[in-house]
Structure formats: structure tokens, C-alpha cells
Amino acid sequence: MLGESFQDILKILVRSPSVVGAEHSFFRVLQRELEERGANVTWYEGLLVAQGNQPDSIMFSAHIDRHGLVCTGPDEFQYAAFVSGGRSDLLGNSVSEELMKMIVDRFGDESVYAYEPWSGAYRGRGRIRNTYVCPYRNNLIFELDGMSHLVAGTPVAFHDDLRITEDSLTGQLDNVLTAAMLVYLFELGFQGTAFFTAQEEAGRSWRYLLEWFRRFGGSTNQLVVVDTSPFPDTAAARAQTLVLRHRDANAAFNPAMTQQLADTCDELGISYQFKDDYIQAENQKLAAQGLPPKSLGSTEMGRITASSGGLVDGTTLQIPTTGYHTMNESASVFACEAFLRVLCRLSGIGSPV
């Protein structure tokens, strides 16, 4: 079972709202938790950088934004990721876009609360009455009860009820789960660099990362991006313990680093699957039925690889989940423990599990 110390970190972070485009208050909480564990923390626009005494030894990145809503007018609320990113910026290859119409019915009667984006101060709670896709704005539109007092620009977070059992973690896990893992690494003695990025769900986090590498990075910079990875059901999610990738819809990942992750999993006896291989196999089945293919997905790693001109590359390590982008996203405790073991092995520190 995951230790109480990690669970405490996760509970604190889950209770701190971090809606896409309104992550400032979450960064304040994150800064406190990191500095209490000995990290040197620097805050940039859209990016929190936590470093130990050997910052160049290894670099991890996790995004800290979560899906939610934003008030866009009197008693009017839209899906924050598409407002923050600008719908026209999206390329049609992200999982979020494929899911937009699929998830329109998933939020019925969900409890929500509003907060001040900088301080995190509570601004009231309400409930979702109705959700629909507006054909004119091409966005999810939410009708809420109890939120008519809010002004435009106010973020509205989903009320998250984290559930931890011996078998699984369930809640709005993407991506507070792996962000909590990186905070916990500092408690275990991590001395490398951990990046915490904003607006990944809006497709913008790579820009904040790339600005940092252009100012402070070396001639080549290698990064491991950590995240969750969606699967359609529990059987598919648990067919492997961890998820790797050769590529996403934007770019191929660093093959040597990807192989290093695979070798580390092999050494630790941890099973894994390459998500791009899985999607391609699923697309063959869809093609045989005359159905359109699924996207390979658009990740922070692929975006920064495609846009950095060779300055930054790397690979990803992901925890398989079900219930993606809902309040009931679930990951197995076994996979979370394995994920932590791999991070510790790559970082050269002892694992508590």
C-alpha cells in the first residue's frame, strides 16, 4: 500500500483547486509543500521549477492543471480548457477534443465550487444543472445552480472526493496524482529537477517549459514527462502496470530514453505497454469495421519535441487509468507503487515501496 506520507500529500493537493488557466493558487500550495521538503523553488509564468543539489542529474515534468469551468458572462460557464487554449489553437489530435462530445453527459448533478484564481479564496458552491455542446462556440456549455453571483473570469472547480482503498485511487486524478509523486520524491531525497506546468490541458504547457530551457538549459535537454493515460475499462487498464510511448500525434520520442524506461521496468519486474502500439492495434480493428481511427494523443512531450528544434526531447511514463477526465478517474495502487519505484530507480534513490 502507498505510504501515509504520500497519501497526505495527495490529499492536500487534491483539495487545492487548479482549473486550467487559473493555477496560481495551486502553485502557492505546491511551493510550500516542496520547500518544506528541501527543494529550491523558482516560480515563472506558467511554470514552477523545483530543484535539488544536482539539478542536471535527471529532469521530470508533470502538469498541474485540472479540468473545470470558467465564468464567461452573467450566469454563463464554459469548459475552461477550450477557453484558456483558444479553440482555434487546437489541432484536432488531442484526446480532449475527441472526448468533448463523449463527456458532455458525464457531469450531470456534479457539485462545483468557485475560487479566486490568485489567492484560492472560496467564492461559493453550486451544482451542475445541465451540459451541452454549443454549435456556435464549439465548446461545452454548463448551466449551474447557485453561481449567478460570479463575474466573468472566475474559475469553477469540480468538487473532488478522493477515495483510497487497498486496491485503487479514485478521484479527479489527472494530473494531481503524478504531481504528488514528484513532491514525494523530494521527501525521499530527490536531487534532480522537477517541472510543474500550467495549461497542459489547453495545449500550452510546452511553451512555458521551452522558454525555461531556452534561458537556462544546455545544448541538449532530456526530459521524462509523467502523467496518467486513459483506457476504456479496468481490464484494458490493468493489462499492463505502466504505460510508455514511442511517440504521440506530434513527434517521435527519444528512442534511447524510451528504451531506458523499458529496461528499468524489466529490471524491476514491472509490465508495460506502449500506448501508441495499443492505439494502432485498436485502429486496425476500427478500420475493419469501417469506423474512423482514434488519435495517438497530444502530449506535452510531443509538443515540445516538435517545436524546440532539437533543443528538448525525451519520453513519457504514465499510469493507466479509467474514467479519464471525470471525478471518478481510477488508478490501481499496484500501478502507482510501480510508478514510484521506477522514478526512484531513475533518480538513484531508495524506494519506500
PDB file of N, CA and C in Angstrom, residues 103-191:
ATOM      1  N   ILE A 103     -17.979  13.271 -23.319  1.00  0.00           N
ATOM      2  CA  ILE A 103     -18.108  13.541 -21.892  1.00  0.00           C
ATOM      3  C   ILE A 103     -19.213  14.529 -21.567  1.00  0.00           C
ATOM      4  N   VAL A 104     -19.950  14.982 -22.580  1.00  0.00           N
ATOM      5  CA  VAL A 104     -20.946  16.019 -22.355  1.00  0.00           C
ATOM      6  C   VAL A 104     -22.002  15.575 -21.343  1.00  0.00           C
ATOM      7  N   ASP A 105     -22.261  14.275 -21.254  1.00  0.00           N
ATOM      8  CA  ASP A 105     -23.287  13.781 -20.336  1.00  0.00           C
ATOM      9  C   ASP A 105     -22.716  13.265 -19.017  1.00  0.00           C
ATOM     10  N   ARG A 106     -21.417  13.429 -18.793  1.00  0.00           N
ATOM     11  CA  ARG A 106     -20.793  12.846 -17.609  1.00  0.00           C
ATOM     12  C   ARG A 106     -20.877  13.722 -16.369  1.00  0.00           C
ATOM     13  N   PHE A 107     -21.310  14.968 -16.503  1.00  0.00           N
ATOM     14  CA  PHE A 107     -21.219  15.901 -15.387  1.00  0.00           C
ATOM     15  C   PHE A 107     -22.565  16.238 -14.769  1.00  0.00           C
ATOM     16  N   GLY A 108     -23.595  15.473 -15.078  1.00  0.00           N
ATOM     17  CA  GLY A 108     -24.907  15.759 -14.544  1.00  0.00           C
ATOM     18  C   GLY A 108     -24.936  15.759 -13.026  1.00  0.00           C
ATOM     19  N   ASP A 109     -25.463  16.847 -12.445  1.00  0.00           N
ATOM     20  CA  ASP A 109     -25.653  16.971 -10.999  1.00  0.00           C
ATOM     21  C   ASP A 109     -24.345  16.954 -10.217  1.00  0.00           C
ATOM     22  N   GLU A 110     -23.211  17.275 -10.879  1.00  0.00           N
ATOM     23  CA  GLU A 110     -21.914  17.287 -10.190  1.00  0.00           C
ATOM     24  C   GLU A 110     -21.788  18.542  -9.328  1.00  0.00           C
ATOM     25  N   SER A 111     -21.224  18.386  -8.140  1.00  0.00           N
ATOM     26  CA  SER A 111     -21.008  19.524  -7.252  1.00  0.00           C
ATOM     27  C   SER A 111     -19.772  20.303  -7.686  1.00  0.00           C
ATOM     28  N   VAL A 112     -19.853  21.642  -7.645  1.00  0.00           N
ATOM     29  CA  VAL A 112     -18.741  22.503  -8.063  1.00  0.00           C
ATOM     30  C   VAL A 112     -18.572  23.630  -7.049  1.00  0.00           C
ATOM     31  N   TYR A 113     -17.402  24.275  -7.083  1.00  0.00           N
ATOM     32  CA  TYR A 113     -17.193  25.441  -6.230  1.00  0.00           C
ATOM     33  C   TYR A 113     -16.296  26.436  -6.952  1.00  0.00           C
ATOM     34  N   ALA A 114     -16.490  27.716  -6.641  1.00  0.00           N
ATOM     35  CA  ALA A 114     -15.729  28.795  -7.274  1.00  0.00           C
ATOM     36  C   ALA A 114     -14.650  29.295  -6.321  1.00  0.00           C
ATOM     37  N   TYR A 115     -13.570  29.843  -6.898  1.00  0.00           N
ATOM     38  CA  TYR A 115     -12.479  30.376  -6.085  1.00  0.00           C
ATOM     39  C   TYR A 115     -11.796  31.535  -6.790  1.00  0.00           C
ATOM     40  N   GLU A 116     -11.111  32.360  -5.987  1.00  0.00           N
ATOM     41  CA  GLU A 116     -10.304  33.438  -6.553  1.00  0.00           C
ATOM     42  C   GLU A 116      -9.038  32.830  -7.155  1.00  0.00           C
ATOM     43  N   PRO A 117      -8.710  33.134  -8.416  1.00  0.00           N
ATOM     44  CA  PRO A 117      -7.600  32.433  -9.077  1.00  0.00           C
ATOM     45  C   PRO A 117      -6.234  32.686  -8.457  1.00  0.00           C
ATOM     46  N   TRP A 118      -6.004  33.851  -7.830  1.00  0.00           N
ATOM     47  CA  TRP A 118      -4.680  34.112  -7.270  1.00  0.00           C
ATOM     48  C   TRP A 118      -4.556  33.583  -5.848  1.00  0.00           C
ATOM     49  N   SER A 119      -5.514  33.907  -5.008  1.00  0.00           N
ATOM     50  CA  SER A 119      -5.421  33.534  -3.596  1.00  0.00           C
ATOM     51  C   SER A 119      -5.988  32.160  -3.303  1.00  0.00           C
ATOM     52  N   GLY A 120      -6.901  31.688  -4.142  1.00  0.00           N
ATOM     53  CA  GLY A 120      -7.585  30.433  -3.868  1.00  0.00           C
ATOM     54  C   GLY A 120      -8.763  30.600  -2.927  1.00  0.00           C
ATOM     55  N   ALA A 121      -9.099  31.851  -2.562  1.00  0.00           N
ATOM     56  CA  ALA A 121     -10.193  32.108  -1.628  1.00  0.00           C
ATOM     57  C   ALA A 121     -11.509  31.551  -2.176  1.00  0.00           C
ATOM     58  N   TYR A 122     -12.264  30.956  -1.298  1.00  0.00           N
ATOM     59  CA  TYR A 122     -13.527  30.305  -1.642  1.00  0.00           C
ATOM     60  C   TYR A 122     -14.576  31.338  -2.028  1.00  0.00           C
ATOM     61  N   ARG A 123     -15.303  31.082  -3.136  1.00  0.00           N
ATOM     62  CA  ARG A 123     -16.301  32.038  -3.618  1.00  0.00           C
ATOM     63  C   ARG A 123     -17.683  31.424  -3.750  1.00  0.00           C
ATOM     64  N   GLY A 124     -17.893  30.287  -3.103  1.00  0.00           N
ATOM     65  CA  GLY A 124     -19.223  29.683  -3.113  1.00  0.00           C
ATOM     66  C   GLY A 124     -19.284  28.377  -3.872  1.00  0.00           C
ATOM     67  N   ARG A 125     -20.345  27.637  -3.629  1.00  0.00           N
ATOM     68  CA  ARG A 125     -20.504  26.340  -4.278  1.00  0.00           C
ATOM     69  C   ARG A 125     -21.862  26.243  -4.946  1.00  0.00           C
ATOM     70  N   GLY A 126     -21.952  25.305  -5.871  1.00  0.00           N
ATOM     71  CA  GLY A 126     -23.198  25.099  -6.597  1.00  0.00           C
ATOM     72  C   GLY A 126     -23.247  23.702  -7.172  1.00  0.00           C
ATOM     73  N   ARG A 127     -24.090  23.535  -8.185  1.00  0.00           N
ATOM     74  CA  ARG A 127     -24.266  22.211  -8.769  1.00  0.00           C
ATOM     75  C   ARG A 127     -24.572  22.359 -10.256  1.00  0.00           C
ATOM     76  N   ILE A 128     -24.096  21.409 -11.053  1.00  0.00           N
ATOM     77  CA  ILE A 128     -24.354  21.433 -12.494  1.00  0.00           C
ATOM     78  C   ILE A 128     -25.792  20.991 -12.762  1.00  0.00           C
ATOM     79  N   ARG A 129     -26.528  21.825 -13.466  1.00  0.00           N
ATOM     80  CA  ARG A 129     -27.909  21.512 -13.809  1.00  0.00           C
ATOM     81  C   ARG A 129     -28.016  20.877 -15.194  1.00  0.00           C
ATOM     82  N   ASN A 130     -27.175  21.368 -16.115  1.00  0.00           N
ATOM     83  CA  ASN A 130     -27.271  20.875 -17.497  1.00  0.00           C
ATOM     84  C   ASN A 130     -25.961  21.144 -18.219  1.00  0.00           C
ATOM     85  N   THR A 131     -25.627  20.304 -19.195  1.00  0.00           N
ATOM     86  CA  THR A 131     -24.425  20.465 -20.006  1.00  0.00           C
ATOM     87  C   THR A 131     -24.767  20.178 -21.466  1.00  0.00           C
ATOM     88  N   TYR A 132     -24.258  20.994 -22.376  1.00  0.00           N
ATOM     89  CA  TYR A 132     -24.488  20.746 -23.794  1.00  0.00           C
ATOM     90  C   TYR A 132     -23.349  21.343 -24.607  1.00  0.00           C
ATOM     91  N   VAL A 133     -23.191  20.886 -25.842  1.00  0.00           N
ATOM     92  CA  VAL A 133     -22.196  21.434 -26.756  1.00  0.00           C
ATOM     93  C   VAL A 133     -22.850  22.525 -27.583  1.00  0.00           C
ATOM     94  N   CYS A 134     -22.318  23.743 -27.478  1.00  0.00           N
ATOM     95  CA  CYS A 134     -22.862  24.861 -28.249  1.00  0.00           C
ATOM     96  C   CYS A 134     -22.331  24.797 -29.681  1.00  0.00           C
ATOM     97  N   PRO A 135     -23.191  24.725 -30.689  1.00  0.00           N
ATOM     98  CA  PRO A 135     -22.730  24.617 -32.080  1.00  0.00           C
ATOM     99  C   PRO A 135     -22.072  25.886 -32.595  1.00  0.00           C
ATOM    100  N   TYR A 136     -22.302  27.024 -31.932  1.00  0.00           N
ATOM    101  CA  TYR A 136     -21.741  28.290 -32.382  1.00  0.00           C
ATOM    102  C   TYR A 136     -20.362  28.533 -31.779  1.00  0.00           C
ATOM    103  N   ARG A 137     -20.199  28.178 -30.506  1.00  0.00           N
ATOM    104  CA  ARG A 137     -18.931  28.406 -29.814  1.00  0.00           C
ATOM    105  C   ARG A 137     -18.048  27.168 -29.785  1.00  0.00           C
ATOM    106  N   ASN A 138     -18.573  26.043 -30.217  1.00  0.00           N
ATOM    107  CA  ASN A 138     -17.819  24.787 -30.265  1.00  0.00           C
ATOM    108  C   ASN A 138     -17.148  24.497 -28.929  1.00  0.00           C
ATOM    109  N   ASN A 139     -17.930  24.615 -27.873  1.00  0.00           N
ATOM    110  CA  ASN A 139     -17.415  24.386 -26.536  1.00  0.00           C
ATOM    111  C   ASN A 139     -18.516  23.769 -25.690  1.00  0.00           C
ATOM    112  N   LEU A 140     -18.097  23.135 -24.590  1.00  0.00           N
ATOM    113  CA  LEU A 140     -19.057  22.623 -23.625  1.00  0.00           C
ATOM    114  C   LEU A 140     -19.612  23.788 -22.818  1.00  0.00           C
ATOM    115  N   ILE A 141     -20.917  23.910 -22.761  1.00  0.00           N
ATOM    116  CA  ILE A 141     -21.587  24.961 -22.014  1.00  0.00           C
ATOM    117  C   ILE A 141     -22.269  24.324 -20.807  1.00  0.00           C
ATOM    118  N   PHE A 142     -22.099  24.948 -19.639  1.00  0.00           N
ATOM    119  CA  PHE A 142     -22.649  24.411 -18.403  1.00  0.00           C
ATOM    120  C   PHE A 142     -23.663  25.387 -17.818  1.00  0.00           C
ATOM    121  N   GLU A 143     -24.777  24.853 -17.386  1.00  0.00           N
ATOM    122  CA  GLU A 143     -25.760  25.624 -16.643  1.00  0.00           C
ATOM    123  C   GLU A 143     -25.657  25.197 -15.186  1.00  0.00           C
ATOM    124  N   LEU A 144     -25.444  26.179 -14.292  1.00  0.00           N
ATOM    125  CA  LEU A 144     -25.193  25.886 -12.886  1.00  0.00           C
ATOM    126  C   LEU A 144     -26.270  26.486 -11.996  1.00  0.00           C
ATOM    127  N   ASP A 145     -26.551  25.801 -10.914  1.00  0.00           N
ATOM    128  CA  ASP A 145     -27.383  26.357  -9.855  1.00  0.00           C
ATOM    129  C   ASP A 145     -26.488  26.943  -8.770  1.00  0.00           C
ATOM    130  N   GLY A 146     -26.837  28.127  -8.258  1.00  0.00           N
ATOM    131  CA  GLY A 146     -26.125  28.706  -7.124  1.00  0.00           C
ATOM    132  C   GLY A 146     -24.895  29.505  -7.467  1.00  0.00           C
ATOM    133  N   MET A 147     -24.667  29.819  -8.754  1.00  0.00           N
ATOM    134  CA  MET A 147     -23.452  30.513  -9.156  1.00  0.00           C
ATOM    135  C   MET A 147     -23.730  31.806  -9.923  1.00  0.00           C
ATOM    136  N   SER A 148     -24.930  32.332  -9.806  1.00  0.00           N
ATOM    137  CA  SER A 148     -25.270  33.527 -10.588  1.00  0.00           C
ATOM    138  C   SER A 148     -24.541  34.776 -10.100  1.00  0.00           C
ATOM    139  N   HIS A 149     -23.931  34.736  -8.905  1.00  0.00           N
ATOM    140  CA  HIS A 149     -23.230  35.902  -8.364  1.00  0.00           C
ATOM    141  C   HIS A 149     -21.824  36.077  -8.940  1.00  0.00           C
ATOM    142  N   LEU A 150     -21.312  35.098  -9.666  1.00  0.00           N
ATOM    143  CA  LEU A 150     -19.925  35.142 -10.133  1.00  0.00           C
ATOM    144  C   LEU A 150     -19.759  36.096 -11.311  1.00  0.00           C
ATOM    145  N   VAL A 151     -18.552  36.682 -11.410  1.00  0.00           N
ATOM    146  CA  VAL A 151     -18.241  37.563 -12.534  1.00  0.00           C
ATOM    147  C   VAL A 151     -17.349  36.821 -13.522  1.00  0.00           C
ATOM    148  N   ALA A 152     -17.307  37.314 -14.749  1.00  0.00           N
ATOM    149  CA  ALA A 152     -16.520  36.674 -15.800  1.00  0.00           C
ATOM    150  C   ALA A 152     -15.060  36.549 -15.383  1.00  0.00           C
ATOM    151  N   GLY A 153     -14.481  35.420 -15.683  1.00  0.00           N
ATOM    152  CA  GLY A 153     -13.092  35.156 -15.337  1.00  0.00           C
ATOM    153  C   GLY A 153     -12.916  34.330 -14.083  1.00  0.00           C
ATOM    154  N   THR A 154     -13.991  34.101 -13.349  1.00  0.00           N
ATOM    155  CA  THR A 154     -13.901  33.313 -12.113  1.00  0.00           C
ATOM    156  C   THR A 154     -13.844  31.822 -12.442  1.00  0.00           C
ATOM    157  N   PRO A 155     -12.816  31.111 -11.961  1.00  0.00           N
ATOM    158  CA  PRO A 155     -12.751  29.669 -12.203  1.00  0.00           C
ATOM    159  C   PRO A 155     -13.704  28.912 -11.287  1.00  0.00           C
ATOM    160  N   VAL A 156     -14.212  27.800 -11.797  1.00  0.00           N
ATOM    161  CA  VAL A 156     -15.120  26.935 -11.040  1.00  0.00           C
ATOM    162  C   VAL A 156     -14.575  25.515 -11.111  1.00  0.00           C
ATOM    163  N   ALA A 157     -14.212  24.975  -9.963  1.00  0.00           N
ATOM    164  CA  ALA A 157     -13.612  23.640  -9.902  1.00  0.00           C
ATOM    165  C   ALA A 157     -14.667  22.596  -9.570  1.00  0.00           C
ATOM    166  N   PHE A 158     -14.430  21.371 -10.018  1.00  0.00           N
ATOM    167  CA  PHE A 158     -15.275  20.263  -9.612  1.00  0.00           C
ATOM    168  C   PHE A 158     -14.924  19.880  -8.177  1.00  0.00           C
ATOM    169  N   HIS A 159     -15.939  19.594  -7.386  1.00  0.00           N
ATOM    170  CA  HIS A 159     -15.699  19.137  -6.020  1.00  0.00           C
ATOM    171  C   HIS A 159     -15.176  17.708  -6.073  1.00  0.00           C
ATOM    172  N   ASP A 160     -13.938  17.527  -5.623  1.00  0.00           N
ATOM    173  CA  ASP A 160     -13.286  16.227  -5.750  1.00  0.00           C
ATOM    174  C   ASP A 160     -13.343  15.460  -4.438  1.00  0.00           C
ATOM    175  N   ASP A 161     -13.793  14.237  -4.514  1.00  0.00           N
ATOM    176  CA  ASP A 161     -13.876  13.354  -3.356  1.00  0.00           C
ATOM    177  C   ASP A 161     -12.901  12.196  -3.575  1.00  0.00           C
ATOM    178  N   LEU A 162     -11.660  12.367  -3.136  1.00  0.00           N
ATOM    179  CA  LEU A 162     -10.636  11.342  -3.316  1.00  0.00           C
ATOM    180  C   LEU A 162     -10.970  10.117  -2.474  1.00  0.00           C
ATOM    181  N   ARG A 163     -10.950   8.951  -3.127  1.00  0.00           N
ATOM    182  CA  ARG A 163     -11.193   7.689  -2.414  1.00  0.00           C
ATOM    183  C   ARG A 163      -9.967   6.810  -2.564  1.00  0.00           C
ATOM    184  N   ILE A 164      -9.459   6.326  -1.432  1.00  0.00           N
ATOM    185  CA  ILE A 164      -8.281   5.463  -1.424  1.00  0.00           C
ATOM    186  C   ILE A 164      -8.640   4.143  -0.763  1.00  0.00           C
ATOM    187  N   THR A 165      -8.473   3.057  -1.492  1.00  0.00           N
ATOM    188  CA  THR A 165      -8.682   1.722  -0.949  1.00  0.00           C
ATOM    189  C   THR A 165      -7.383   0.938  -1.082  1.00  0.00           C
ATOM    190  N   GLU A 166      -7.385  -0.287  -0.621  1.00  0.00           N
ATOM    191  CA  GLU A 166      -6.196  -1.121  -0.770  1.00  0.00           C
ATOM    192  C   GLU A 166      -5.899  -1.413  -2.232  1.00  0.00           C
ATOM    193  N   ASP A 167      -6.907  -1.296  -3.091  1.00  0.00           N
ATOM    194  CA  ASP A 167      -6.762  -1.673  -4.496  1.00  0.00           C
ATOM    195  C   ASP A 167      -6.578  -0.489  -5.428  1.00  0.00           C
ATOM    196  N   SER A 168      -7.192   0.662  -5.116  1.00  0.00           N
ATOM    197  CA  SER A 168      -7.204   1.739  -6.104  1.00  0.00           C
ATOM    198  C   SER A 168      -7.284   3.122  -5.478  1.00  0.00           C
ATOM    199  N   LEU A 169      -6.931   4.114  -6.300  1.00  0.00           N
ATOM    200  CA  LEU A 169      -7.134   5.535  -6.008  1.00  0.00           C
ATOM    201  C   LEU A 169      -8.171   6.042  -6.993  1.00  0.00           C
ATOM    202  N   THR A 170      -9.166   6.792  -6.520  1.00  0.00           N
ATOM    203  CA  THR A 170     -10.222   7.277  -7.395  1.00  0.00           C
ATOM    204  C   THR A 170     -10.540   8.726  -7.069  1.00  0.00           C
ATOM    205  N   GLY A 171     -10.660   9.539  -8.113  1.00  0.00           N
ATOM    206  CA  GLY A 171     -10.976  10.956  -7.975  1.00  0.00           C
ATOM    207  C   GLY A 171     -10.622  11.655  -9.268  1.00  0.00           C
ATOM    208  N   GLN A 172     -10.459  12.971  -9.241  1.00  0.00           N
ATOM    209  CA  GLN A 172     -10.003  13.711 -10.424  1.00  0.00           C
ATOM    210  C   GLN A 172      -8.474  13.656 -10.427  1.00  0.00           C
ATOM    211  N   LEU A 173      -7.923  12.549 -10.902  1.00  0.00           N
ATOM    212  CA  LEU A 173      -6.503  12.261 -10.739  1.00  0.00           C
ATOM    213  C   LEU A 173      -5.603  12.987 -11.724  1.00  0.00           C
ATOM    214  N   ASP A 174      -6.107  13.305 -12.898  1.00  0.00           N
ATOM    215  CA  ASP A 174      -5.281  13.898 -13.950  1.00  0.00           C
ATOM    216  C   ASP A 174      -5.142  15.398 -13.735  1.00  0.00           C
ATOM    217  N   ASN A 175      -3.961  15.923 -13.336  1.00  0.00           N
ATOM    218  CA  ASN A 175      -2.743  15.166 -13.171  1.00  0.00           C
ATOM    219  C   ASN A 175      -2.170  15.398 -11.780  1.00  0.00           C
ATOM    220  N   VAL A 176      -3.042  15.552 -10.814  1.00  0.00           N
ATOM    221  CA  VAL A 176      -2.570  15.769  -9.452  1.00  0.00           C
ATOM    222  C   VAL A 176      -1.841  14.536  -8.916  1.00  0.00           C
ATOM    223  N   LEU A 177      -2.154  13.366  -9.476  1.00  0.00           N
ATOM    224  CA  LEU A 177      -1.548  12.127  -8.985  1.00  0.00           C
ATOM    225  C   LEU A 177      -0.039  12.110  -9.198  1.00  0.00           C
ATOM    226  N   THR A 178       0.422  12.341 -10.426  1.00  0.00           N
ATOM    227  CA  THR A 178       1.861  12.275 -10.661  1.00  0.00           C
ATOM    228  C   THR A 178       2.575  13.532 -10.157  1.00  0.00           C
ATOM    229  N   ALA A 179       1.863  14.654 -10.055  1.00  0.00           N
ATOM    230  CA  ALA A 179       2.461  15.834  -9.422  1.00  0.00           C
ATOM    231  C   ALA A 179       2.767  15.535  -7.956  1.00  0.00           C
ATOM    232  N   ALA A 180       1.853  14.852  -7.278  1.00  0.00           N
ATOM    233  CA  ALA A 180       2.089  14.464  -5.887  1.00  0.00           C
ATOM    234  C   ALA A 180       3.264  13.503  -5.777  1.00  0.00           C
ATOM    235  N   MET A 181       3.421  12.634  -6.777  1.00  0.00           N
ATOM    236  CA  MET A 181       4.564  11.709  -6.784  1.00  0.00           C
ATOM    237  C   MET A 181       5.883  12.487  -6.814  1.00  0.00           C
ATOM    238  N   LEU A 182       5.948  13.539  -7.618  1.00  0.00           N
ATOM    239  CA  LEU A 182       7.188  14.314  -7.719  1.00  0.00           C
ATOM    240  C   LEU A 182       7.475  15.072  -6.425  1.00  0.00           C
ATOM    241  N   VAL A 183       6.429  15.577  -5.771  1.00  0.00           N
ATOM    242  CA  VAL A 183       6.636  16.217  -4.464  1.00  0.00           C
ATOM    243  C   VAL A 183       7.187  15.192  -3.478  1.00  0.00           C
ATOM    244  N   TYR A 184       6.605  14.006  -3.490  1.00  0.00           N
ATOM    245  CA  TYR A 184       7.036  12.945  -2.578  1.00  0.00           C
ATOM    246  C   TYR A 184       8.486  12.531  -2.825  1.00  0.00           C
ATOM    247  N   LEU A 185       8.913  12.601  -4.095  1.00  0.00           N
ATOM    248  CA  LEU A 185      10.307  12.258  -4.408  1.00  0.00           C
ATOM    249  C   LEU A 185      11.280  13.127  -3.614  1.00  0.00           C
ATOM    250  N   PHE A 186      10.975  14.400  -3.457  1.00  0.00           N
ATOM    251  CA  PHE A 186      11.867  15.280  -2.685  1.00  0.00           C
ATOM    252  C   PHE A 186      11.931  14.847  -1.224  1.00  0.00           C
ATOM    253  N   GLU A 187      10.839  14.336  -0.702  1.00  0.00           N
ATOM    254  CA  GLU A 187      10.851  13.812   0.661  1.00  0.00           C
ATOM    255  C   GLU A 187      11.782  12.602   0.777  1.00  0.00           C
ATOM    256  N   LEU A 188      11.915  11.858  -0.330  1.00  0.00           N
ATOM    257  CA  LEU A 188      12.766  10.663  -0.341  1.00  0.00           C
ATOM    258  C   LEU A 188      14.223  10.982  -0.648  1.00  0.00           C
ATOM    259  N   GLY A 189      14.518  12.261  -0.953  1.00  0.00           N
ATOM    260  CA  GLY A 189      15.902  12.640  -1.204  1.00  0.00           C
ATOM    261  C   GLY A 189      16.237  12.974  -2.636  1.00  0.00           C
ATOM    262  N   PHE A 190      15.243  13.219  -3.468  1.00  0.00           N
ATOM    263  CA  PHE A 190      15.461  13.566  -4.872  1.00  0.00           C
ATOM    264  C   PHE A 190      16.325  14.816  -4.996  1.00  0.00           C
ATOM    265  N   GLN A 191      17.320  14.788  -5.905  1.00  0.00           N
ATOM    266  CA  GLN A 191      18.241  15.912  -6.079  1.00  0.00           C
ATOM    267  C   GLN A 191      18.219  16.500  -7.487  1.00  0.00           C
TER     268      GLN A 191
END
